[in-house]
mmCIF file of C-alpha atoms and ligand atoms in Angstrom:
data_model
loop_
_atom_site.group_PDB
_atom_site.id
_atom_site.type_symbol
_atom_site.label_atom_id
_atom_site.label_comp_id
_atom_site.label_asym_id
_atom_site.label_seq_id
_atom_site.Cartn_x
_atom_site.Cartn_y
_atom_site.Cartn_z
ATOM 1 C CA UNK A 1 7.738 2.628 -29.374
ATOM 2 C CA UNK A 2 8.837 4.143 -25.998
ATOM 3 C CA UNK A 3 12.556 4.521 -26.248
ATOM 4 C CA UNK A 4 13.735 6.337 -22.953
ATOM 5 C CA UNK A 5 16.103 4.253 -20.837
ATOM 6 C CA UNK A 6 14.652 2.670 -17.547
ATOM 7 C CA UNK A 7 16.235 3.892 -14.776
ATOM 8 C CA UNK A 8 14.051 5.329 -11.996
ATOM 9 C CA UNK A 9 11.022 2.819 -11.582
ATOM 10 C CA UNK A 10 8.185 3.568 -8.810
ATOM 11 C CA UNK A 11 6.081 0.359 -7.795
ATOM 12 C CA UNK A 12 2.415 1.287 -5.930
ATOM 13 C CA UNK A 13 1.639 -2.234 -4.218
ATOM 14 C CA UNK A 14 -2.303 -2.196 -2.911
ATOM 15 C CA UNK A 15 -4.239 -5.061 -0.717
ATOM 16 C CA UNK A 16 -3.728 -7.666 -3.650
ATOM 17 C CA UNK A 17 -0.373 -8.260 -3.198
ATOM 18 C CA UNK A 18 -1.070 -9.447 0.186
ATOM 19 C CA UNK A 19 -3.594 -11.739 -0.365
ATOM 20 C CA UNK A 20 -1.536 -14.762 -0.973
ATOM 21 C CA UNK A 21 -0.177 -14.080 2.164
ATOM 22 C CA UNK A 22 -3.397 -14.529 3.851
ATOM 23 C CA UNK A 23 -4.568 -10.771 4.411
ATOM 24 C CA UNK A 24 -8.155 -10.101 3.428
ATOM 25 C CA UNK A 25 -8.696 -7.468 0.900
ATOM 26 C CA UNK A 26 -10.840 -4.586 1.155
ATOM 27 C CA UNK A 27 -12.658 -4.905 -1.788
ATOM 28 C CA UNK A 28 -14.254 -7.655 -3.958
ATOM 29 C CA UNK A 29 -15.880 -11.536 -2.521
ATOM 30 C CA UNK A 30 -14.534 -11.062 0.951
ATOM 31 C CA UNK A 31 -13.367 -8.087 1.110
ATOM 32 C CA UNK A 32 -13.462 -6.056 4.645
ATOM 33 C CA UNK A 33 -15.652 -3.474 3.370
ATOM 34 C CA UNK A 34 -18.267 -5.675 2.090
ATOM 35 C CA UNK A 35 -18.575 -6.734 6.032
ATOM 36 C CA UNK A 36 -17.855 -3.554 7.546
ATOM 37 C CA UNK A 37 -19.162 -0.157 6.437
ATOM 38 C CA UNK A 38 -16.280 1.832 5.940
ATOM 39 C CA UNK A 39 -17.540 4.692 7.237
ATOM 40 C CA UNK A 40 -17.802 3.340 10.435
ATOM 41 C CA UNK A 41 -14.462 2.240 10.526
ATOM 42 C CA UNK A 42 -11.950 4.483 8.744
ATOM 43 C CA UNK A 43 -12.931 7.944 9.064
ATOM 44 C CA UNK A 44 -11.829 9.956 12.064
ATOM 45 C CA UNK A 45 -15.657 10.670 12.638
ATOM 46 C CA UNK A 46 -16.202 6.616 13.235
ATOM 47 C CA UNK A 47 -13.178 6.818 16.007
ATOM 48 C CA UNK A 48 -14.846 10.203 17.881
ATOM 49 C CA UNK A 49 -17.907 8.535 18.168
ATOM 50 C CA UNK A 50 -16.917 4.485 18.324
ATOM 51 C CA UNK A 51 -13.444 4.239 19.251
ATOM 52 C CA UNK A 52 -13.937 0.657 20.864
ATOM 53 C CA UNK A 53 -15.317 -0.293 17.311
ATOM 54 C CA UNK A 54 -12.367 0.868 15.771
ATOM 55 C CA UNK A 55 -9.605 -0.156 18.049
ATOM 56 C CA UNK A 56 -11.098 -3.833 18.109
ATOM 57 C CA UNK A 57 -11.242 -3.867 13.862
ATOM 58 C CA UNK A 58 -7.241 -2.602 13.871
ATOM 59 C CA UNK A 59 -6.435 -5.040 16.280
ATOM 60 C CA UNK A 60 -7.980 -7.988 14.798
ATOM 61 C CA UNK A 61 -5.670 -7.020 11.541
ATOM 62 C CA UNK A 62 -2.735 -6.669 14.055
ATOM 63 C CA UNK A 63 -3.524 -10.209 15.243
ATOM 64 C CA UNK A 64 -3.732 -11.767 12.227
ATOM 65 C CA UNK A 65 -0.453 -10.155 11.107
ATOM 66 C CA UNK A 66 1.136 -11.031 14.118
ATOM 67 C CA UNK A 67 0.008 -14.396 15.050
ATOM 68 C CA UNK A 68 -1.250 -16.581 12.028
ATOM 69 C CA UNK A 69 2.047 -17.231 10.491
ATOM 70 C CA UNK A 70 1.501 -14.536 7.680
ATOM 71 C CA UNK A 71 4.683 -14.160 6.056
ATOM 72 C CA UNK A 72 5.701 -12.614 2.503
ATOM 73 C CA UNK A 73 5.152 -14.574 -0.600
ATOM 74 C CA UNK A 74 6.604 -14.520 -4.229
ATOM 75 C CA UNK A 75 5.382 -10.598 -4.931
ATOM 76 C CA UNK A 76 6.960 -9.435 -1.944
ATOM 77 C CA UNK A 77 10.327 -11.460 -2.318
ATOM 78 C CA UNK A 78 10.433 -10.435 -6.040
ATOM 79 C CA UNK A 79 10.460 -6.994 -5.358
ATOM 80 C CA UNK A 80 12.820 -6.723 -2.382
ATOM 81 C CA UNK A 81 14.986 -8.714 -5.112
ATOM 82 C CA UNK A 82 14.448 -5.860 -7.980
ATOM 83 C CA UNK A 83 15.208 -3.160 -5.941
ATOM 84 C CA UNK A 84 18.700 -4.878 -4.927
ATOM 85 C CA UNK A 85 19.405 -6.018 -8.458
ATOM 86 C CA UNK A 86 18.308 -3.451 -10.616
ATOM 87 C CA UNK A 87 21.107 -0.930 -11.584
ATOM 88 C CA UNK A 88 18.667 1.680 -11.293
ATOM 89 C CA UNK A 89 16.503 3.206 -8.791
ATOM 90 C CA UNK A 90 13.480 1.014 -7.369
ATOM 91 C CA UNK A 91 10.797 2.904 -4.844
ATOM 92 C CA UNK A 92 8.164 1.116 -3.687
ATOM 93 C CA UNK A 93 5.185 3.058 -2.010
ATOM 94 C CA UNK A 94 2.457 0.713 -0.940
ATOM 95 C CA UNK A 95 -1.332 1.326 0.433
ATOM 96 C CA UNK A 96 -0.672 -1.430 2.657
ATOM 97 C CA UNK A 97 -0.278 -1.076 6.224
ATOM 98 C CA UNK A 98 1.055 -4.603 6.879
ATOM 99 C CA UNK A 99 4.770 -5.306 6.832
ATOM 100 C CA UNK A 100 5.627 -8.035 4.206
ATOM 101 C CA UNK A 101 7.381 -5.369 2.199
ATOM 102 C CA UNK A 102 9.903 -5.277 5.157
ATOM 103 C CA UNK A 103 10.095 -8.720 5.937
ATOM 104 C CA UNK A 104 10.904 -9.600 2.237
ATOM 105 C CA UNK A 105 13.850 -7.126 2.412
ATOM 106 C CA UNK A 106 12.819 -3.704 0.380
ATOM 107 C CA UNK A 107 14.372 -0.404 2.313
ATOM 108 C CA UNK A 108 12.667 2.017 -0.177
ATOM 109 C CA UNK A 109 9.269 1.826 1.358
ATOM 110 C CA UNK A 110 6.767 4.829 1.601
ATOM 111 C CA UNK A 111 3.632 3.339 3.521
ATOM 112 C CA UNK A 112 1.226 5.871 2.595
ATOM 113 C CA UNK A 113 -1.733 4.413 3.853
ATOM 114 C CA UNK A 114 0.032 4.446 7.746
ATOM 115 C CA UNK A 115 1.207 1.228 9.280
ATOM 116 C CA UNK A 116 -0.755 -1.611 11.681
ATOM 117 C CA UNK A 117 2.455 -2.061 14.027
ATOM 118 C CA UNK A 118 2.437 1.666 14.698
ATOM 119 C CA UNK A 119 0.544 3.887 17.099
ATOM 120 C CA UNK A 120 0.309 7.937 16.998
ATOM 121 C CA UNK A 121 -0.260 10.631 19.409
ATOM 122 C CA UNK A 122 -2.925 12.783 18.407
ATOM 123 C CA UNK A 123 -1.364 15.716 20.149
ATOM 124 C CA UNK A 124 2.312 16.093 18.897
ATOM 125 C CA UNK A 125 1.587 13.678 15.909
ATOM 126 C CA UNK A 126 4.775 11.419 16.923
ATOM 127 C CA UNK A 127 4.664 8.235 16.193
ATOM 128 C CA UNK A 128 5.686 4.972 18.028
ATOM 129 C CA UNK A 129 6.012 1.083 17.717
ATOM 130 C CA UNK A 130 3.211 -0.944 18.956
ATOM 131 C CA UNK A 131 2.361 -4.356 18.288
ATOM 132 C CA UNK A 132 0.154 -5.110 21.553
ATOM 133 C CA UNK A 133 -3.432 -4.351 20.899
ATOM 134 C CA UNK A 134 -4.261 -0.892 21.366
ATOM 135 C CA UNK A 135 -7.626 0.846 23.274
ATOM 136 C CA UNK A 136 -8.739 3.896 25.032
ATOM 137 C CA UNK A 137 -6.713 3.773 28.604
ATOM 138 C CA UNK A 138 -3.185 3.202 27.339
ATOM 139 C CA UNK A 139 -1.244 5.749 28.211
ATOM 140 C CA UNK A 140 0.720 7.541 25.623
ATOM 141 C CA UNK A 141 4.374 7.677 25.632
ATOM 142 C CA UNK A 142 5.153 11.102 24.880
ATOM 143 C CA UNK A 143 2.568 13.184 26.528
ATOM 144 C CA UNK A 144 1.747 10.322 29.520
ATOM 145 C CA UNK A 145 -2.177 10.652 29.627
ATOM 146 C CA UNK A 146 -4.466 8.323 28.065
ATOM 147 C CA UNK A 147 -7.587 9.224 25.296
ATOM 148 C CA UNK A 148 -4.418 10.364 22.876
ATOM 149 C CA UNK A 149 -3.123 7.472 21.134
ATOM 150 C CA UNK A 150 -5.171 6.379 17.796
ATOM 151 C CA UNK A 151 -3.627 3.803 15.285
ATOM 152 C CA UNK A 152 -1.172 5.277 12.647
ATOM 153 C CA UNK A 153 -3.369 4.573 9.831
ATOM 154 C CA UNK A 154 -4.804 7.274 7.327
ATOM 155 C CA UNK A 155 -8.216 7.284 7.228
ATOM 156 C CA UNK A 156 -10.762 8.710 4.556
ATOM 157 C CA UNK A 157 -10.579 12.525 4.718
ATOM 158 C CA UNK A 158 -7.013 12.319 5.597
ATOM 159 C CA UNK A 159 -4.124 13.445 3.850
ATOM 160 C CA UNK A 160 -2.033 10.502 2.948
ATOM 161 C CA UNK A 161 1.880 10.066 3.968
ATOM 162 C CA UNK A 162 4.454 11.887 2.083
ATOM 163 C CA UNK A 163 2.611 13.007 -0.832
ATOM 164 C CA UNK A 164 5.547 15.362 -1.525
ATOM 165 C CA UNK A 165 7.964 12.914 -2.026
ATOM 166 C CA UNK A 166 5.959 10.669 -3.917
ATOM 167 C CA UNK A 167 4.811 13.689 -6.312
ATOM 168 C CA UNK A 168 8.233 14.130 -6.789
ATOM 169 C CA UNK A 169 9.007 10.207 -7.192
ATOM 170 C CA UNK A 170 6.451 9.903 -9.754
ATOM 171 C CA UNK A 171 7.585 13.179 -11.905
ATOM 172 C CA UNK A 172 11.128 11.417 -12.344
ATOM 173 C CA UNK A 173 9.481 7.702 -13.141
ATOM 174 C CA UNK A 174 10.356 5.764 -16.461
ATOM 175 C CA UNK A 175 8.476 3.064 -15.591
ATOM 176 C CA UNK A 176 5.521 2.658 -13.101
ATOM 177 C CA UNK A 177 4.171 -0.250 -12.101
ATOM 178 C CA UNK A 178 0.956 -0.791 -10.080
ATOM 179 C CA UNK A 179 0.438 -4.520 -7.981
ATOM 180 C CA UNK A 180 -2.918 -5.775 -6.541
ATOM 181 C CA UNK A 181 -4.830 -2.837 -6.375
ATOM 182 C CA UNK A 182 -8.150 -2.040 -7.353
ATOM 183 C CA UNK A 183 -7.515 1.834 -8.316
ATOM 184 C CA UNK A 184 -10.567 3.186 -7.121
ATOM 185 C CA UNK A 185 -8.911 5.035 -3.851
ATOM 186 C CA UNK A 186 -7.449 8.382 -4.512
ATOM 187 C CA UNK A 187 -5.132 9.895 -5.060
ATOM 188 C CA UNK A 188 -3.180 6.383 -5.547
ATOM 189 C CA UNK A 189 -5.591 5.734 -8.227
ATOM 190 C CA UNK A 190 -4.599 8.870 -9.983
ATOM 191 C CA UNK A 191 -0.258 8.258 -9.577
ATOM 192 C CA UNK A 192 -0.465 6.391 -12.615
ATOM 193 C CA UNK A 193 -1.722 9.646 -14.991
ATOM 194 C CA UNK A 194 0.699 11.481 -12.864
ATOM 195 C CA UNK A 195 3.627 9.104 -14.154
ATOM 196 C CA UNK A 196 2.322 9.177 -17.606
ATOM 197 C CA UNK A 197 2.056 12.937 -17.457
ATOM 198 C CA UNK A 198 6.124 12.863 -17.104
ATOM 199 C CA UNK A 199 6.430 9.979 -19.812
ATOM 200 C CA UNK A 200 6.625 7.295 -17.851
ATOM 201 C CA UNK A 201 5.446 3.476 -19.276
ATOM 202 C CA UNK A 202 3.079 1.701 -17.326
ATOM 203 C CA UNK A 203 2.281 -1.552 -16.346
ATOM 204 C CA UNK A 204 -0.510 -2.968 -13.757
ATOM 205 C CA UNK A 205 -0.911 -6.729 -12.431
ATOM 206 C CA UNK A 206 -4.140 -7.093 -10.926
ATOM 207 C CA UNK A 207 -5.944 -10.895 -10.689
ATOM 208 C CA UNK A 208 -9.428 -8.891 -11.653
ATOM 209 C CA UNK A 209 -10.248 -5.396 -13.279
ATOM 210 C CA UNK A 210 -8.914 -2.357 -11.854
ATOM 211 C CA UNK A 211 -11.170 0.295 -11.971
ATOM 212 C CA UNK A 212 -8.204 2.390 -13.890
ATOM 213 C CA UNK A 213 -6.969 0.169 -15.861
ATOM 214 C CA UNK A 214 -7.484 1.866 -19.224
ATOM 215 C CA UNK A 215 -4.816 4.124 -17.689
ATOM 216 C CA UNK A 216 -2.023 1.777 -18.111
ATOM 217 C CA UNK A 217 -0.003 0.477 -21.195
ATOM 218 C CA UNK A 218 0.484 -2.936 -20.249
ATOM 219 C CA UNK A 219 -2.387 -4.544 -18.353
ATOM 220 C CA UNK A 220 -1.112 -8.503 -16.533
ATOM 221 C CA UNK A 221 -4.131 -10.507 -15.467
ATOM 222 C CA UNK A 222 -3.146 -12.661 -12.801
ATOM 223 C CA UNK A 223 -1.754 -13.220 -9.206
ATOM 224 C CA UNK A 224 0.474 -10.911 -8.215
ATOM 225 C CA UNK A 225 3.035 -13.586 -6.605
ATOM 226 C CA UNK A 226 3.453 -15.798 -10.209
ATOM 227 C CA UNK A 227 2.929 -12.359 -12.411
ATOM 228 C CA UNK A 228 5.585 -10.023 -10.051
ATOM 229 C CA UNK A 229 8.389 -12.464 -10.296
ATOM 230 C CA UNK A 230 8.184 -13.225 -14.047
ATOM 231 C CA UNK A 231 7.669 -9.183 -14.889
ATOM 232 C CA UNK A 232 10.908 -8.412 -12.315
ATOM 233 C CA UNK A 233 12.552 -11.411 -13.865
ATOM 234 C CA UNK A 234 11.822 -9.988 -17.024
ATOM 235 C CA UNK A 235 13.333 -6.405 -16.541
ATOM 236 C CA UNK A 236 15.903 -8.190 -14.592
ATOM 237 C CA UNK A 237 16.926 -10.157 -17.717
ATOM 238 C CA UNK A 238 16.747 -7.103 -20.215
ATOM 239 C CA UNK A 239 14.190 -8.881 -21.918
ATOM 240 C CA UNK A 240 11.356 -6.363 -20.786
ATOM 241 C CA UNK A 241 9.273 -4.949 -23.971
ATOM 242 C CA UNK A 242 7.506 -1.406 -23.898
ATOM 243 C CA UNK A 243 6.552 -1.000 -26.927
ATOM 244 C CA UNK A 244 2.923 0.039 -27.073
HETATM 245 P P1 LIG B 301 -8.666 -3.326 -2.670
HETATM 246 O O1 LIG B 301 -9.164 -4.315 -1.690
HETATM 247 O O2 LIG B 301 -9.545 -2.195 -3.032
HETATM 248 O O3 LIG B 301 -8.272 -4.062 -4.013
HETATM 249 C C1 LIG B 301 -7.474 -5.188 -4.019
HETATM 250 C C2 LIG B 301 -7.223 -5.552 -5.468
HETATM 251 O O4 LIG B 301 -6.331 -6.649 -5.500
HETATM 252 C C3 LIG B 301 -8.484 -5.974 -6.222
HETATM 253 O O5 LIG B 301 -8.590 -5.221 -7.421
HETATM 254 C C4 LIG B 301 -8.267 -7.458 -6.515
HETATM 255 O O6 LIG B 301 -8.741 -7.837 -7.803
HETATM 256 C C5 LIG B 301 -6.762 -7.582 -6.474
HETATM 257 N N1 LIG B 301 -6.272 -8.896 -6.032
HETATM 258 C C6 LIG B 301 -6.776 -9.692 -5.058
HETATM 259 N N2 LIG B 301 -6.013 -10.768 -4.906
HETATM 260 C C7 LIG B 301 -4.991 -10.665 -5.806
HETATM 261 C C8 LIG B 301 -3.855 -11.462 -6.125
HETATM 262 N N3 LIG B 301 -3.582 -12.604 -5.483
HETATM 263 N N4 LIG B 301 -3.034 -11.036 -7.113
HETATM 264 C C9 LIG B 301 -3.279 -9.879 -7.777
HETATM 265 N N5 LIG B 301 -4.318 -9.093 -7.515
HETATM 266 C C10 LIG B 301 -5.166 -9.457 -6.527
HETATM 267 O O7 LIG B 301 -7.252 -2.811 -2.116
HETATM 268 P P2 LIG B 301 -6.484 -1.452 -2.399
HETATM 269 O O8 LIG B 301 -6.580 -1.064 -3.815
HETATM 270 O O9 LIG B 301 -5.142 -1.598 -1.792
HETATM 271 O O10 LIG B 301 -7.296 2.381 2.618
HETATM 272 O O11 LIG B 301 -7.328 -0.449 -1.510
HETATM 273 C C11 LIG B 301 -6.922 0.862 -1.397
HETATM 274 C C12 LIG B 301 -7.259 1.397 -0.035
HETATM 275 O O12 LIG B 301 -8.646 1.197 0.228
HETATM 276 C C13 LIG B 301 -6.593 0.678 1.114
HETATM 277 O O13 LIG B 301 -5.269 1.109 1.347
HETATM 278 C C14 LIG B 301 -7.479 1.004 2.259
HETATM 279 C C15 LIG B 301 -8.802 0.743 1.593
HETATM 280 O O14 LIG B 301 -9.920 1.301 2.130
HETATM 281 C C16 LIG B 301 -7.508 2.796 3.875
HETATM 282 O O15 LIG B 301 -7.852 2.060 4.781
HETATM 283 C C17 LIG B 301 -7.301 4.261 4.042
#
């Protein structure tokens, strides 16, 4: 029986948790990747040689976010909810780079995969709001030439967003809960270990396997919208078991 209090809980949200909302996935049936290679799409080396390829396939996303009447669902609303209700501390860090987190109402958001709505200079690495679609002659606000702007979105080979704080997020965890993600990117994959390596309990909702699911104490099979708000409802209510 795990008997340490619940007070500091870190959530890692992935593509799943969006999928209600109409977002494609990355993996699985349709999944972006099994039309795309990903190699020629999110890896600096694919924007060098075919940036046209790769602005067009971020701003397709960004128009889809933007103009199809994607809004949060259940999942999203359930956890803006936890992390005003619970007396504790509620991060969220997400691989997402849409903004239903925000829209549902969570503050404590680390987007550690980069963000669609954003642009960055390659130059002084500053980063701006941008929701028009982005390609090669914009010019950049900071530095005022064009060829320097790319979309703030981490790609393969890249060093994801705020490691240090989420290192140090997942060290003081109790309880760590994964959402909609298929735990085969790293280091995301590996937070969970990382949690577990500081005692933390954790739980994963995922509608399918995860690849590191064995990982986890408490494994939820189902969607993330119906599964979120029950589990938040749960802790919510004091009901919540960890016993393992
Ligand atoms: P994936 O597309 O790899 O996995 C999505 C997971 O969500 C799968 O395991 C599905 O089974 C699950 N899923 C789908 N619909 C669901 C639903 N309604 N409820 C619950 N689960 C559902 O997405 P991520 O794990 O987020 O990175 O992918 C990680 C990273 O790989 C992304 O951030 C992106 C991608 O390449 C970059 O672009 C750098």
């Amino acid at each position: 029986m795990f008997s340490k209090p619940i007070k500091n809980i870190v959530i890692l949200t992935g593509a799943g948790i969006s999928e209600e909302s109409g977002i494609r996935t990355f993996r699985g049936k349709s999944g972006l990747w099994e039309e795309e290679k990903v190699e020629e799409i999110a890896t600096f080396e694919a924007f060098e040689k075919n940036p046209k390829k790769v602005f067009d396939f971020y701003n397709l996303r960004k128009k889809n976010l933007l103009d199809n009447n994607i809004s949060p669902n259940q999942a999203h609303l359930a956890l803006a909810r936890f992390e005003k209700n619970f007396p504790g501390e509620v991060n969220l860090i997400t691989q997402n780079v849409d903004n239903l987190h925000e829209r549902a109402g969570s503050l404590k958001i680390i987007h550690m995969h980069g963000e669609l709505l954003k642009i960055r200079c390659r130059k002084s690495d500053k980063v701006f709001e941008f929701t028009k679609p982005l390609d090669e002659n914009i010019l950049c606000p900071c530095c005022g030439q064009i060829g320097n702007l790319r979309p703030h979105i981490v790609w393969f080979g890249e060093m994801p967003l705020e490691l240090p704080k989420i290192f140090d997020l997942l060290k003081k965890c109790h309880l760590f809960l994964a959402i909609g993600t298929s735990g085969t990117v790293y280091p995301a994959a590996s937070f969970v270990q990382e949690a577990r390596r500081y005692g933390a309990y954790a739980i994963n909702i995922n509608s399918e396997e995860s690849e590191n699911e064995i990982y986890f104490h408490r494994v939820i099979k189902g969607k993330a919208s119906f599964e979120t708000e029950k589990l938040v409802g749960e802790i919510l209510g004091q009901g919540f078991r960890n016993d393992f």
